[in-house]
Coordinates of C-alpha atoms in Angstrom, one line a residue:
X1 CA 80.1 131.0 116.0
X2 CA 78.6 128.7 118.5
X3 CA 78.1 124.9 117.7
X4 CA 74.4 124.8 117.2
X5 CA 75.0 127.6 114.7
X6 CA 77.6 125.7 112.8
X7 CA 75.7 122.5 113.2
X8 CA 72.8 124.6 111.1
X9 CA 75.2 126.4 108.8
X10 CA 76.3 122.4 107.9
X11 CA 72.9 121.0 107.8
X12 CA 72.0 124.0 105.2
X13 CA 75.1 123.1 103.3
X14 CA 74.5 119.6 103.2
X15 CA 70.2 119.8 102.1
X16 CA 71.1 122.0 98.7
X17 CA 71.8 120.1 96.2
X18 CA 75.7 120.2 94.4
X19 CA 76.8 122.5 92.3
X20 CA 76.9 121.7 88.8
X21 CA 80.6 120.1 87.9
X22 CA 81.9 121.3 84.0
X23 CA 81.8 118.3 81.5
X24 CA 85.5 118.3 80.9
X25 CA 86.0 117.6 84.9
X26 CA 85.5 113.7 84.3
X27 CA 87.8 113.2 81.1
X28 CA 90.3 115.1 83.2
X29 CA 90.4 113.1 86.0
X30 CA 90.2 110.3 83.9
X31 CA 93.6 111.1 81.8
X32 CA 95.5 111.9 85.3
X33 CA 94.3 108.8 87.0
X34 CA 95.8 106.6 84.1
X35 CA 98.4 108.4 83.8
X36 CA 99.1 108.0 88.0
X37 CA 98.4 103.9 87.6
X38 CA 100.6 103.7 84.5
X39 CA 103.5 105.6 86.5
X40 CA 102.6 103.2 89.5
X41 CA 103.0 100.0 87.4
X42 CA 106.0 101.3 85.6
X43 CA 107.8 102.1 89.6
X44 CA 106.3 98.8 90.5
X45 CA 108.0 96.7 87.9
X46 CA 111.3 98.6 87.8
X47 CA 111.9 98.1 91.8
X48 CA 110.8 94.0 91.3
X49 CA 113.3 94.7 88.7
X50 CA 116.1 96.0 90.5
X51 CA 115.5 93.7 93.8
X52 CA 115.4 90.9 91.6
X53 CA 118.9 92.3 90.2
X54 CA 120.1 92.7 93.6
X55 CA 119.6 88.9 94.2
X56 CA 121.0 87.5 91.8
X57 CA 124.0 89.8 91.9
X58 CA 124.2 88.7 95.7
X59 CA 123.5 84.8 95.2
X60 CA 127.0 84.7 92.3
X61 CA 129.0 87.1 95.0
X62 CA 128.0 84.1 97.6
X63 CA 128.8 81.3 95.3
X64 CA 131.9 83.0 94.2
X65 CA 133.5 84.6 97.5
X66 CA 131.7 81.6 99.9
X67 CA 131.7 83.7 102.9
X68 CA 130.9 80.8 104.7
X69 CA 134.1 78.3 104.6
X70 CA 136.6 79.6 107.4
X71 CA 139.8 80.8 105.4
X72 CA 143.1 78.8 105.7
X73 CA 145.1 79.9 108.7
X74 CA 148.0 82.0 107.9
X75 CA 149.6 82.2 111.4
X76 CA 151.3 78.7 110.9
X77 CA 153.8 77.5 108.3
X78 CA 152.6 74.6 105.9
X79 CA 154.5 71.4 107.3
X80 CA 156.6 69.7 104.3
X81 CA 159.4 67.4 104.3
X82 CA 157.4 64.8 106.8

């Protein structure tokens, strides 16, 4: 098929008017699309849920273990008896 055939096959296509859709097509797609933004909304809140978990969880481990302060050396004896 060459193009200017194609382009007229197209143009043909495009200058008829739609078929007819059935009347249950809408409520259909309708129901699924809720259903799709409900299951969004519920995946959204659960992983603000969990990340929110996740800091908390992270912010008592770092007041708790306080990776920060250098641990006491261990290589030298504690000096008593000065």
């Amino acid at each position: 098929m060459t193009r200017m055939k194609r382009e007229a096959t197209v143009r043909r296509m495009l200058e008829q008017s739609p078929p007819p859709l059935p009347p249950e097509l809408h409520a259909d797609a309708v129901r699924r699309g809720t259903r799709v933004l409900r299951r969004r909304t519920l995946a959204r809140r659960a992983l603000w849920l969990l990340s929110l978990a996740v800091a908390v969880a992270f912010v008592v481990w770092a007041l708790t273990a306080r990776p920060w302060v250098e641990p006491p050396s261990e290589t030298t004896p504690p000096l008593t008896g000065w």
